[in-house]
mmCIF file of C-alpha atoms in Angstrom:
data_model
loop_
_atom_site.group_PDB
_atom_site.id
_atom_site.type_symbol
_atom_site.label_atom_id
_atom_site.label_comp_id
_atom_site.label_asym_id
_atom_site.label_seq_id
_atom_site.Cartn_x
_atom_site.Cartn_y
_atom_site.Cartn_z
ATOM 1 C CA UNK A 28 7.238 15.537 6.713
ATOM 2 C CA UNK A 29 4.153 13.540 7.615
ATOM 3 C CA UNK A 30 4.912 10.009 8.643
ATOM 4 C CA UNK A 31 2.601 7.119 8.047
ATOM 5 C CA UNK A 32 2.812 3.936 10.093
ATOM 6 C CA UNK A 33 2.595 0.446 8.640
ATOM 7 C CA UNK A 34 1.964 -2.747 10.576
ATOM 8 C CA UNK A 35 1.129 -6.363 9.903
ATOM 9 C CA UNK A 36 4.225 -7.624 8.161
ATOM 10 C CA UNK A 37 5.941 -10.839 9.105
ATOM 11 C CA UNK A 38 7.000 -14.305 8.029
ATOM 12 C CA UNK A 39 4.514 -16.554 6.259
ATOM 13 C CA UNK A 40 4.719 -19.759 4.285
ATOM 14 C CA UNK A 41 3.972 -19.839 0.561
ATOM 15 C CA UNK A 42 0.237 -19.903 0.001
ATOM 16 C CA UNK A 43 -0.434 -18.017 3.218
ATOM 17 C CA UNK A 44 -2.000 -14.636 3.872
ATOM 18 C CA UNK A 45 -1.121 -11.388 5.569
ATOM 19 C CA UNK A 46 -3.064 -8.193 6.208
ATOM 20 C CA UNK A 47 -1.099 -4.977 6.283
ATOM 21 C CA UNK A 48 -2.423 -1.828 7.923
ATOM 22 C CA UNK A 49 -1.510 1.791 7.299
ATOM 23 C CA UNK A 50 -2.219 4.588 9.764
ATOM 24 C CA UNK A 51 -2.402 7.815 7.781
ATOM 25 C CA UNK A 52 -4.193 9.840 10.456
ATOM 26 C CA UNK A 53 -1.496 12.526 10.432
ATOM 27 C CA UNK A 54 -2.021 13.198 6.733
ATOM 28 C CA UNK A 55 -4.086 16.383 6.560
ATOM 29 C CA UNK A 56 -5.164 16.578 2.908
ATOM 30 C CA UNK A 57 -8.672 15.492 2.042
ATOM 31 C CA UNK A 58 -9.590 13.793 -0.208
ATOM 32 C CA UNK A 59 -6.472 11.673 -0.416
ATOM 33 C CA UNK A 60 -4.984 8.619 -2.042
ATOM 34 C CA UNK A 61 -3.336 5.823 -0.095
ATOM 35 C CA UNK A 62 -0.860 3.667 -1.926
ATOM 36 C CA UNK A 63 0.954 0.464 -1.104
ATOM 37 C CA UNK A 64 4.384 -0.026 -2.606
ATOM 38 C CA UNK A 65 7.065 -2.634 -2.188
ATOM 39 C CA UNK A 66 10.787 -2.844 -2.671
ATOM 40 C CA UNK A 67 12.353 -6.174 -3.410
ATOM 41 C CA UNK A 68 16.010 -6.568 -2.574
ATOM 42 C CA UNK A 69 18.164 -4.940 -5.212
ATOM 43 C CA UNK A 70 15.231 -3.524 -7.130
ATOM 44 C CA UNK A 71 13.424 -0.228 -7.389
ATOM 45 C CA UNK A 72 10.330 0.487 -5.329
ATOM 46 C CA UNK A 73 7.189 -0.480 -7.230
ATOM 47 C CA UNK A 74 3.478 0.144 -6.894
ATOM 48 C CA UNK A 75 1.318 -2.647 -5.552
ATOM 49 C CA UNK A 76 -2.090 -1.028 -5.112
ATOM 50 C CA UNK A 77 -3.735 2.348 -4.527
ATOM 51 C CA UNK A 78 -7.135 3.576 -3.393
ATOM 52 C CA UNK A 79 -8.786 6.987 -3.403
ATOM 53 C CA UNK A 80 -10.571 8.073 -0.254
ATOM 54 C CA UNK A 81 -13.643 9.812 -1.643
ATOM 55 C CA UNK A 82 -14.792 7.526 -4.469
ATOM 56 C CA UNK A 83 -12.749 4.386 -3.677
ATOM 57 C CA UNK A 84 -11.209 4.020 -7.090
ATOM 58 C CA UNK A 85 -8.609 1.271 -6.969
ATOM 59 C CA UNK A 86 -5.506 0.232 -8.860
ATOM 60 C CA UNK A 87 -3.699 -3.106 -8.727
ATOM 61 C CA UNK A 88 -0.393 -4.038 -10.275
ATOM 62 C CA UNK A 89 -0.660 -6.967 -12.673
ATOM 63 C CA UNK A 90 1.633 -9.029 -10.453
ATOM 64 C CA UNK A 91 -0.867 -9.011 -7.579
ATOM 65 C CA UNK A 92 -4.276 -8.875 -9.300
ATOM 66 C CA UNK A 93 -6.614 -11.508 -7.929
ATOM 67 C CA UNK A 94 -4.469 -12.066 -4.831
ATOM 68 C CA UNK A 95 -4.556 -8.673 -3.164
ATOM 69 C CA UNK A 96 -7.403 -6.447 -1.965
ATOM 70 C CA UNK A 97 -6.989 -2.851 -0.858
ATOM 71 C CA UNK A 98 -9.520 -1.162 1.395
ATOM 72 C CA UNK A 99 -9.726 1.908 3.581
ATOM 73 C CA UNK A 100 -11.537 3.405 6.518
ATOM 74 C CA UNK A 101 -12.144 6.952 5.347
ATOM 75 C CA UNK A 102 -13.053 8.374 8.752
ATOM 76 C CA UNK A 103 -9.992 6.921 10.478
ATOM 77 C CA UNK A 104 -7.602 7.515 7.561
ATOM 78 C CA UNK A 105 -6.523 3.922 7.722
ATOM 79 C CA UNK A 106 -5.880 1.625 4.800
ATOM 80 C CA UNK A 107 -5.459 -2.110 4.579
ATOM 81 C CA UNK A 108 -3.844 -4.505 2.153
ATOM 82 C CA UNK A 109 -5.122 -8.073 2.323
ATOM 83 C CA UNK A 110 -2.653 -10.357 0.611
ATOM 84 C CA UNK A 111 -3.540 -13.963 -0.164
ATOM 85 C CA UNK A 112 -1.747 -16.806 -1.928
ATOM 86 C CA UNK A 113 1.591 -15.231 -1.090
ATOM 87 C CA UNK A 114 4.643 -16.488 -2.933
ATOM 88 C CA UNK A 115 8.380 -16.161 -2.240
ATOM 89 C CA UNK A 116 8.609 -13.514 -4.967
ATOM 90 C CA UNK A 117 6.332 -11.310 -2.847
ATOM 91 C CA UNK A 118 9.097 -11.040 -0.260
ATOM 92 C CA UNK A 119 9.863 -7.343 0.097
ATOM 93 C CA UNK A 120 9.627 -4.317 2.333
ATOM 94 C CA UNK A 121 6.114 -2.931 1.962
ATOM 95 C CA UNK A 122 5.496 0.789 2.308
ATOM 96 C CA UNK A 123 2.330 2.819 2.476
ATOM 97 C CA UNK A 124 2.178 6.378 1.200
ATOM 98 C CA UNK A 125 -0.360 9.186 0.952
ATOM 99 C CA UNK A 126 -1.011 11.990 -1.503
ATOM 100 C CA UNK A 127 -3.754 14.500 -2.210
ATOM 101 C CA UNK A 128 -6.438 13.074 -4.491
ATOM 102 C CA UNK A 129 -7.896 14.949 -7.433
ATOM 103 C CA UNK A 130 -11.243 13.398 -8.255
ATOM 104 C CA UNK A 131 -11.213 11.056 -11.223
ATOM 105 C CA UNK A 132 -7.450 10.799 -11.538
ATOM 106 C CA UNK A 133 -6.039 7.901 -9.559
ATOM 107 C CA UNK A 134 -2.283 7.928 -10.046
ATOM 108 C CA UNK A 135 -0.340 5.091 -8.493
ATOM 109 C CA UNK A 136 3.385 5.601 -8.912
ATOM 110 C CA UNK A 137 6.121 6.340 -6.391
ATOM 111 C CA UNK A 138 6.824 9.861 -7.664
ATOM 112 C CA UNK A 139 3.273 10.949 -6.969
ATOM 113 C CA UNK A 140 3.492 10.421 -3.215
ATOM 114 C CA UNK A 141 5.242 12.697 -0.755
ATOM 115 C CA UNK A 142 4.361 11.151 2.587
ATOM 116 C CA UNK A 143 5.690 7.705 3.400
ATOM 117 C CA UNK A 144 5.893 5.193 6.189
ATOM 118 C CA UNK A 145 9.029 3.412 7.372
ATOM 119 C CA UNK A 146 8.036 0.135 5.785
ATOM 120 C CA UNK A 147 7.218 -3.327 7.075
ATOM 121 C CA UNK A 148 9.018 -6.506 6.078
ATOM 122 C CA UNK A 149 7.063 -9.302 4.446
ATOM 123 C CA UNK A 150 8.916 -12.580 4.043
ATOM 124 C CA UNK A 151 7.382 -15.563 2.289
ATOM 125 C CA UNK A 152 9.146 -18.880 2.724
ATOM 126 C CA UNK A 153 8.925 -21.681 0.187
#
């Protein structure tokens, strides 16, 4: 199973920012979709944002729209999640995942991704 590697998590005060990175260089499919997901304590994993590699379609969950920006470096198979105006309810383990991308159909749900990272903890203090 291909492993992705997340980095950039940490502890931040409410209102602060963090930038998460995802190394998907070991993912061999092309084009591909990179997704960011999070799992709050005691809750199911949920989609945060996704981006397609070839045409850069994007998806944002309603809970993060306007505060989060996803981007990617196609050549390096690296994706980023810039998170601003963080709130305590954003505290979670954040995972990146990759899946083959079929042009024009950006699906962003956990069941659509087969390659995952180990996760990085994001903690927002009030």
